[in-house]
C-alpha cells in the first residue's frame, strides 16, 4: 500500500500548488537573501507543473460532474489506507511531502476514476465466466503473419505441441507443448481470456492479439466451478477483482485516459493561455488517436529517410 501513497504524491503536491492563485505581491516566504512573493511562487509553479495541475483539475471537474464519491466513501478509503500504516501513517505522509488534505484530494480523484472505469465493466459476462474453468494450450508469436503460418501448419496436420516447441516465444509453456493447465476467469490478459471462453472445445482460434504478441489458442477441456453465489451476491467482489486486474495489467490507465478524453471534448474546455492549450489538447486525445498520430509520425520519418537515401544515391 506504500505504492498507493507514493503514486499519489505528485498529484497531491501539484494540486496543492494549483490552489495558490492570484498575483499577490505579499511574501509567501521570507529570508535574509530575499523574499518569495505569492505572485512569483504562482508563476514558477505554473511554469514547472501548470500543465499537470490543469489536467488534474479538468479531470476532477469532468469526472465529478458524472460520478459521485460520497464523504463516507472517501473517509472509508482514507481510513483503510491509514490503518495499514498504523502509527507510521503521518510519518509516511510527511516523507512524501503530503498533508492529510492533500492526500484526500488525490484519493478523491482516484475513487472517481474507479467509478468511471466500473461503469464500463461487463460484470455479468465475468460472472458467467466464473462458473467455468478452462484447460487450454497456446502458441505465442511476435506478429500476425507468423501466427497465420502457425495455424496453417496445425490445420495441415502438424501436431500442436510440436509447433508450440518450434514457434512459441512463451518459454514457460513452449517446452510443454503450449500447455497452460487449468485456469479461471481473470487469470489471463483480457484479450486471451475472452477469446478462450468463446472457443468451442478442441478448436484452433484465429490469431488473438494482446500486449505480449499473437496467441493461437486451443481449449482442450472445461469444468464447472462449484460454490458460485448469485450475481447480486458476487457483483461487488467482481467489480473489485476486475478493477484490481486492470490496474495490475496497466489497462486501467488507458481506460481512464479514453473516458476523460471523451468527457473533456464534450465539455469543450478552452483557455486563452497559449502555454496551457497543448495541455488541454493532450488531455482530450484518446489512446487510439495517440497511436494513429505516432504511426503517422513514424511513416513521415521513414519517408524522409527514404528521400534522403535516394538523394545520396543520385
CSV table of C-alpha atoms in Angstrom, one decimal:
chain,number,residue,atom,x,y,z
A,1,UNK,CA,0.0,0.0,0.0
A,2,UNK,CA,3.0,2.3,0.2
A,3,UNK,CA,3.0,2.2,-3.6
A,4,UNK,CA,-0.5,3.8,-3.5
A,5,UNK,CA,0.7,6.6,-1.3
A,6,UNK,CA,3.8,7.2,-3.4
A,7,UNK,CA,1.7,7.1,-6.6
A,8,UNK,CA,-0.5,9.9,-5.3
A,9,UNK,CA,2.4,12.1,-4.1
A,10,UNK,CA,2.9,14.2,-7.2
A,11,UNK,CA,-0.8,14.6,-7.8
A,12,UNK,CA,-1.4,15.9,-4.3
A,13,UNK,CA,1.6,18.2,-4.5
A,14,UNK,CA,0.6,19.8,-7.7
A,15,UNK,CA,-3.0,20.1,-6.8
A,16,UNK,CA,-1.8,22.0,-3.7
A,17,UNK,CA,0.2,24.3,-5.9
A,18,UNK,CA,-2.8,24.8,-8.1
A,19,UNK,CA,-4.8,26.1,-5.1
A,20,UNK,CA,-2.4,29.1,-4.8
A,21,UNK,CA,-3.8,31.7,-7.1
A,22,UNK,CA,-3.7,35.4,-7.9
A,23,UNK,CA,-1.0,37.9,-8.4
A,24,UNK,CA,-0.4,38.8,-4.7
A,25,UNK,CA,2.8,40.7,-4.1
A,26,UNK,CA,2.7,39.6,-0.4
A,27,UNK,CA,5.6,37.4,0.6
A,28,UNK,CA,4.8,33.7,1.0
A,29,UNK,CA,8.4,33.0,2.1
A,30,UNK,CA,10.9,35.4,3.7
A,31,UNK,CA,14.6,35.0,4.0
A,32,UNK,CA,17.8,37.0,4.5
A,33,UNK,CA,18.7,36.6,0.8
A,34,UNK,CA,15.3,37.8,-0.4
A,35,UNK,CA,11.6,37.1,-0.2
A,36,UNK,CA,9.4,35.0,-2.5
A,37,UNK,CA,6.0,36.6,-3.3
A,38,UNK,CA,2.8,34.7,-3.8
A,39,UNK,CA,2.8,36.0,-7.5
A,40,UNK,CA,6.4,34.7,-8.1
A,41,UNK,CA,5.6,31.4,-6.5
A,42,UNK,CA,2.4,31.0,-8.6
A,43,UNK,CA,4.2,31.9,-11.8
A,44,UNK,CA,7.1,29.4,-11.1
A,45,UNK,CA,4.6,26.7,-10.1
A,46,UNK,CA,2.7,27.3,-13.3
A,47,UNK,CA,5.9,27.1,-15.4
A,48,UNK,CA,7.0,23.9,-13.6
A,49,UNK,CA,3.7,22.0,-13.2
A,50,UNK,CA,1.0,24.2,-14.6
A,51,UNK,CA,0.1,21.7,-17.4
A,52,UNK,CA,-0.2,18.9,-15.0
A,53,UNK,CA,-2.3,20.9,-12.5
A,54,UNK,CA,-4.7,22.0,-15.2
A,55,UNK,CA,-5.1,18.4,-16.4
A,56,UNK,CA,-5.8,17.2,-12.8
A,57,UNK,CA,-8.3,20.0,-12.2
A,58,UNK,CA,-10.1,19.4,-15.5
A,59,UNK,CA,-10.1,15.6,-14.9
A,60,UNK,CA,-11.7,16.2,-11.5
A,61,UNK,CA,-14.3,18.5,-13.0
A,62,UNK,CA,-15.5,16.2,-15.8
A,63,UNK,CA,-15.5,13.1,-13.6
A,64,UNK,CA,-17.2,14.7,-10.6
A,65,UNK,CA,-19.9,16.0,-12.9
A,66,UNK,CA,-20.8,12.5,-13.9
A,67,UNK,CA,-19.8,10.3,-11.0
A,68,UNK,CA,-20.2,10.9,-7.3
A,69,UNK,CA,-17.9,9.9,-4.4
A,70,UNK,CA,-19.6,10.4,-1.0
A,71,UNK,CA,-17.8,11.7,2.1
A,72,UNK,CA,-18.4,8.3,3.6
A,73,UNK,CA,-16.7,6.5,0.7
A,74,UNK,CA,-13.7,8.9,0.8
A,75,UNK,CA,-13.3,8.6,4.6
A,76,UNK,CA,-13.6,4.8,4.5
A,77,UNK,CA,-10.9,4.6,1.7
A,78,UNK,CA,-8.7,7.0,3.6
A,79,UNK,CA,-9.1,5.2,7.0
A,80,UNK,CA,-8.4,1.8,5.3
A,81,UNK,CA,-5.1,3.1,4.0
A,82,UNK,CA,-4.2,4.8,7.2
A,83,UNK,CA,-4.9,1.7,9.2
A,84,UNK,CA,-2.4,-0.3,7.1
A,85,UNK,CA,0.3,2.1,8.2
A,86,UNK,CA,-0.9,2.3,11.8
A,87,UNK,CA,1.1,4.8,13.8
A,88,UNK,CA,3.5,5.4,10.9
A,89,UNK,CA,0.9,6.9,8.6
A,90,UNK,CA,1.6,10.6,9.5
A,91,UNK,CA,5.3,9.9,9.0
A,92,UNK,CA,4.6,8.3,5.6
A,93,UNK,CA,2.6,11.3,4.5
A,94,UNK,CA,5.4,13.7,5.7
A,95,UNK,CA,8.1,11.7,4.0
A,96,UNK,CA,6.2,12.0,0.7
A,97,UNK,CA,5.6,15.7,1.2
A,98,UNK,CA,1.8,15.2,1.7
A,99,UNK,CA,-0.7,16.8,4.1
A,100,UNK,CA,-3.8,14.9,5.2
A,101,UNK,CA,-6.0,17.0,3.0
A,102,UNK,CA,-3.6,16.8,0.0
A,103,UNK,CA,-3.7,13.1,0.2
A,104,UNK,CA,-7.5,13.1,0.4
A,105,UNK,CA,-7.8,15.3,-2.6
A,106,UNK,CA,-5.7,12.8,-4.7
A,107,UNK,CA,-7.6,9.9,-3.2
A,108,UNK,CA,-10.9,11.6,-4.3
A,109,UNK,CA,-9.7,11.7,-7.9
A,110,UNK,CA,-8.6,8.0,-7.7
A,111,UNK,CA,-12.0,7.0,-6.5
A,112,UNK,CA,-13.7,9.0,-9.2
A,113,UNK,CA,-11.5,7.1,-11.8
A,114,UNK,CA,-12.5,3.8,-10.2
A,115,UNK,CA,-16.2,4.7,-10.6
A,116,UNK,CA,-15.7,5.8,-14.2
A,117,UNK,CA,-14.0,2.5,-15.1
A,118,UNK,CA,-16.5,0.4,-13.1
A,119,UNK,CA,-19.2,2.0,-15.4
A,120,UNK,CA,-17.5,0.2,-18.4
A,121,UNK,CA,-17.2,-3.2,-16.8
A,122,UNK,CA,-19.2,-6.1,-18.1
A,123,UNK,CA,-19.7,-7.7,-14.7
A,124,UNK,CA,-22.4,-10.1,-16.0
A,125,UNK,CA,-20.1,-11.6,-18.6
A,126,UNK,CA,-17.4,-12.0,-15.9
A,127,UNK,CA,-20.0,-13.7,-13.6
A,128,UNK,CA,-21.0,-16.2,-16.3
A,129,UNK,CA,-17.3,-17.0,-17.0
A,130,UNK,CA,-16.7,-17.5,-13.2
A,131,UNK,CA,-18.9,-20.6,-13.4
A,132,UNK,CA,-16.4,-22.4,-15.7
A,133,UNK,CA,-12.7,-23.3,-15.6
A,134,UNK,CA,-10.8,-24.0,-18.8
A,135,UNK,CA,-7.9,-26.2,-19.7
A,136,UNK,CA,-6.1,-24.8,-22.7
A,137,UNK,CA,-2.8,-24.6,-24.6
A,138,UNK,CA,-1.4,-21.8,-26.7
A,139,UNK,CA,1.3,-20.7,-29.0
A,140,UNK,CA,2.6,-17.1,-28.7
A,141,UNK,CA,4.4,-15.4,-31.6
A,142,UNK,CA,5.5,-11.9,-32.3
A,143,UNK,CA,3.5,-11.0,-35.4
A,144,UNK,CA,0.2,-11.8,-37.2
A,145,UNK,CA,1.9,-13.3,-40.3
A,146,UNK,CA,3.8,-15.8,-38.1
A,147,UNK,CA,0.5,-16.6,-36.3
A,148,UNK,CA,-1.2,-17.4,-39.6
A,149,UNK,CA,1.7,-19.6,-40.6
A,150,UNK,CA,1.4,-21.5,-37.3
A,151,UNK,CA,-2.4,-22.0,-37.8
A,152,UNK,CA,-1.8,-23.3,-41.4
A,153,UNK,CA,0.8,-25.8,-40.2
A,154,UNK,CA,-1.6,-27.2,-37.5
A,155,UNK,CA,-4.5,-27.3,-39.8
A,156,UNK,CA,-2.3,-29.0,-42.3
A,157,UNK,CA,-1.7,-31.9,-39.9
A,158,UNK,CA,1.3,-30.8,-37.7
A,159,UNK,CA,0.9,-31.6,-34.0
A,160,UNK,CA,0.1,-28.6,-31.9
A,161,UNK,CA,2.7,-29.5,-29.3
A,162,UNK,CA,5.5,-29.8,-31.9
A,163,UNK,CA,4.6,-26.4,-33.4
A,164,UNK,CA,4.5,-24.9,-30.0
A,165,UNK,CA,8.0,-26.1,-29.2
A,166,UNK,CA,9.2,-24.7,-32.6
A,167,UNK,CA,7.5,-21.4,-32.6
A,168,UNK,CA,6.2,-20.2,-29.2
A,169,UNK,CA,8.0,-17.4,-27.5
A,170,UNK,CA,6.3,-18.2,-24.2
A,171,UNK,CA,9.2,-20.1,-22.7
A,172,UNK,CA,7.1,-21.2,-19.7
A,173,UNK,CA,4.7,-23.3,-21.8
A,174,UNK,CA,6.6,-23.9,-25.1
A,175,UNK,CA,8.5,-26.9,-23.9
A,176,UNK,CA,5.3,-28.4,-22.5
A,177,UNK,CA,3.7,-28.2,-26.0
A,178,UNK,CA,2.0,-25.0,-25.1
A,179,UNK,CA,0.1,-26.5,-22.2
A,180,UNK,CA,-1.3,-23.9,-19.7
A,181,UNK,CA,-3.2,-26.2,-17.4
A,182,UNK,CA,-6.5,-25.2,-15.7
A,183,UNK,CA,-7.3,-21.5,-15.3
A,184,UNK,CA,-10.3,-19.4,-14.3
A,185,UNK,CA,-11.6,-16.0,-15.5
A,186,UNK,CA,-9.2,-13.2,-14.9
A,187,UNK,CA,-6.1,-15.4,-14.8
A,188,UNK,CA,-5.1,-14.4,-18.3
A,189,UNK,CA,-5.0,-11.0,-20.1
A,190,UNK,CA,-8.4,-9.8,-21.1
A,191,UNK,CA,-8.0,-10.5,-24.9
A,192,UNK,CA,-6.8,-14.0,-24.3
A,193,UNK,CA,-9.5,-14.6,-21.6
A,194,UNK,CA,-12.4,-13.6,-23.8
A,195,UNK,CA,-11.2,-15.4,-26.8
A,196,UNK,CA,-10.7,-18.6,-24.8
A,197,UNK,CA,-14.1,-18.5,-23.2
A,198,UNK,CA,-15.8,-18.1,-26.6
A,199,UNK,CA,-13.9,-21.0,-28.2
A,200,UNK,CA,-15.7,-24.4,-28.7
A,201,UNK,CA,-13.7,-27.4,-27.4
A,202,UNK,CA,-10.7,-28.6,-29.5
A,203,UNK,CA,-11.0,-25.7,-31.9
A,204,UNK,CA,-7.9,-23.7,-33.1
A,205,UNK,CA,-8.5,-19.9,-32.6
A,206,UNK,CA,-7.7,-17.2,-35.1
A,207,UNK,CA,-4.7,-15.0,-34.1
A,208,UNK,CA,-5.5,-13.2,-30.8
A,209,UNK,CA,-3.6,-10.0,-30.2
A,210,UNK,CA,-2.5,-8.9,-26.8
A,211,UNK,CA,0.3,-6.8,-25.3
A,212,UNK,CA,2.5,-9.9,-25.4
A,213,UNK,CA,2.1,-10.7,-29.1
A,214,UNK,CA,-0.3,-13.0,-31.0
A,215,UNK,CA,-1.8,-16.1,-29.4
A,216,UNK,CA,-3.1,-19.2,-31.1
A,217,UNK,CA,-5.4,-20.9,-28.6
A,218,UNK,CA,-7.0,-24.3,-28.2
A,219,UNK,CA,-9.3,-25.1,-25.3
A,220,UNK,CA,-9.0,-28.8,-24.6
A,221,UNK,CA,-11.4,-29.2,-21.6
A,222,UNK,CA,-13.9,-27.4,-19.4
A,223,UNK,CA,-15.3,-28.0,-16.0
A,224,UNK,CA,-17.9,-26.4,-13.7
A,225,UNK,CA,-16.9,-24.3,-10.7
A,226,UNK,CA,-18.8,-25.1,-7.5
A,227,UNK,CA,-19.9,-22.6,-4.9
A,228,UNK,CA,-20.6,-19.6,-7.0
A,229,UNK,CA,-23.3,-17.4,-5.5
A,230,UNK,CA,-26.0,-15.3,-7.2
A,231,UNK,CA,-25.0,-12.4,-9.4
A,232,UNK,CA,-26.3,-10.0,-6.7
A,233,UNK,CA,-24.1,-11.7,-4.1
A,234,UNK,CA,-21.0,-11.7,-6.2
A,235,UNK,CA,-21.2,-8.3,-8.0
A,236,UNK,CA,-19.3,-6.2,-5.5
A,237,UNK,CA,-16.4,-8.6,-5.4
A,238,UNK,CA,-16.4,-9.0,-9.2
A,239,UNK,CA,-16.0,-5.2,-9.6
A,240,UNK,CA,-13.1,-5.1,-7.1
A,241,UNK,CA,-11.5,-8.1,-8.8
A,242,UNK,CA,-11.8,-6.6,-12.3
A,243,UNK,CA,-10.5,-3.2,-11.2
A,244,UNK,CA,-7.5,-4.9,-9.5
A,245,UNK,CA,-6.7,-6.9,-12.6
A,246,UNK,CA,-7.0,-3.9,-14.9
A,247,UNK,CA,-4.7,-1.9,-12.6
A,248,UNK,CA,-2.2,-4.7,-12.4
A,249,UNK,CA,-2.1,-5.2,-16.2
A,250,UNK,CA,-1.9,-1.4,-16.9
A,251,UNK,CA,-5.2,-1.3,-18.9
A,252,UNK,CA,-6.8,0.8,-16.2
A,253,UNK,CA,-4.9,4.0,-17.1
A,254,UNK,CA,-5.7,3.5,-20.8
A,255,UNK,CA,-9.4,3.2,-20.0
A,256,UNK,CA,-9.3,6.3,-17.7
A,257,UNK,CA,-7.5,8.3,-20.4
A,258,UNK,CA,-10.1,7.4,-23.0
A,259,UNK,CA,-13.0,8.1,-20.7
A,260,UNK,CA,-11.6,11.5,-19.6
A,261,UNK,CA,-10.6,12.4,-23.2
A,262,UNK,CA,-14.2,12.0,-24.4
A,263,UNK,CA,-15.6,13.9,-21.4
A,264,UNK,CA,-13.2,16.8,-21.9
A,265,UNK,CA,-14.1,17.0,-25.6
A,266,UNK,CA,-17.8,17.1,-24.7
A,267,UNK,CA,-17.2,19.7,-22.0
A,268,UNK,CA,-15.5,22.0,-24.6
A,269,UNK,CA,-12.7,23.3,-22.4
A,270,UNK,CA,-11.0,26.4,-23.7
A,271,UNK,CA,-8.2,28.7,-22.5
A,272,UNK,CA,-6.7,31.9,-23.7
A,273,UNK,CA,-3.3,30.9,-22.2
A,274,UNK,CA,-1.3,29.5,-25.2
A,275,UNK,CA,1.0,27.6,-22.9
A,276,UNK,CA,-1.9,25.6,-21.5
A,277,UNK,CA,-3.7,25.0,-24.8
A,278,UNK,CA,-1.5,22.0,-25.6
A,279,UNK,CA,-2.2,20.5,-22.1
A,280,UNK,CA,-5.9,20.5,-22.9
A,281,UNK,CA,-5.3,19.1,-26.3
A,282,UNK,CA,-3.3,16.2,-24.8
A,283,UNK,CA,-6.0,15.6,-22.2
A,284,UNK,CA,-8.7,15.3,-24.9
A,285,UNK,CA,-6.7,12.9,-27.0
A,286,UNK,CA,-7.7,9.2,-26.8
A,287,UNK,CA,-5.2,6.4,-26.8
A,288,UNK,CA,-6.3,5.4,-30.3
A,289,UNK,CA,-5.7,8.9,-31.6
A,290,UNK,CA,-2.3,8.9,-29.9
A,291,UNK,CA,-1.4,5.6,-31.6
A,292,UNK,CA,-2.5,6.9,-35.0
A,293,UNK,CA,-0.6,10.1,-34.6
A,294,UNK,CA,2.5,8.1,-33.6
A,295,UNK,CA,2.1,5.9,-36.7
A,296,UNK,CA,1.8,8.9,-39.0
A,297,UNK,CA,4.9,10.4,-37.4
A,298,UNK,CA,6.8,7.1,-38.0
A,299,UNK,CA,5.7,6.9,-41.6
A,300,UNK,CA,6.6,10.5,-42.2
A,301,UNK,CA,10.1,9.9,-40.7
A,302,UNK,CA,10.6,6.8,-42.8
A,303,UNK,CA,9.5,8.7,-45.9
A,304,UNK,CA,12.0,11.5,-45.1
A,305,UNK,CA,14.8,8.9,-44.6
A,306,UNK,CA,14.0,7.2,-47.9
A,307,UNK,CA,14.1,10.6,-49.7
A,308,UNK,CA,17.5,11.3,-48.2
A,309,UNK,CA,18.8,7.9,-49.3
A,310,UNK,CA,17.5,8.5,-52.8
A,311,UNK,CA,19.2,11.9,-52.9
A,312,UNK,CA,22.5,10.4,-51.7
A,313,UNK,CA,22.4,7.8,-54.5
A,314,UNK,CA,21.8,10.4,-57.1
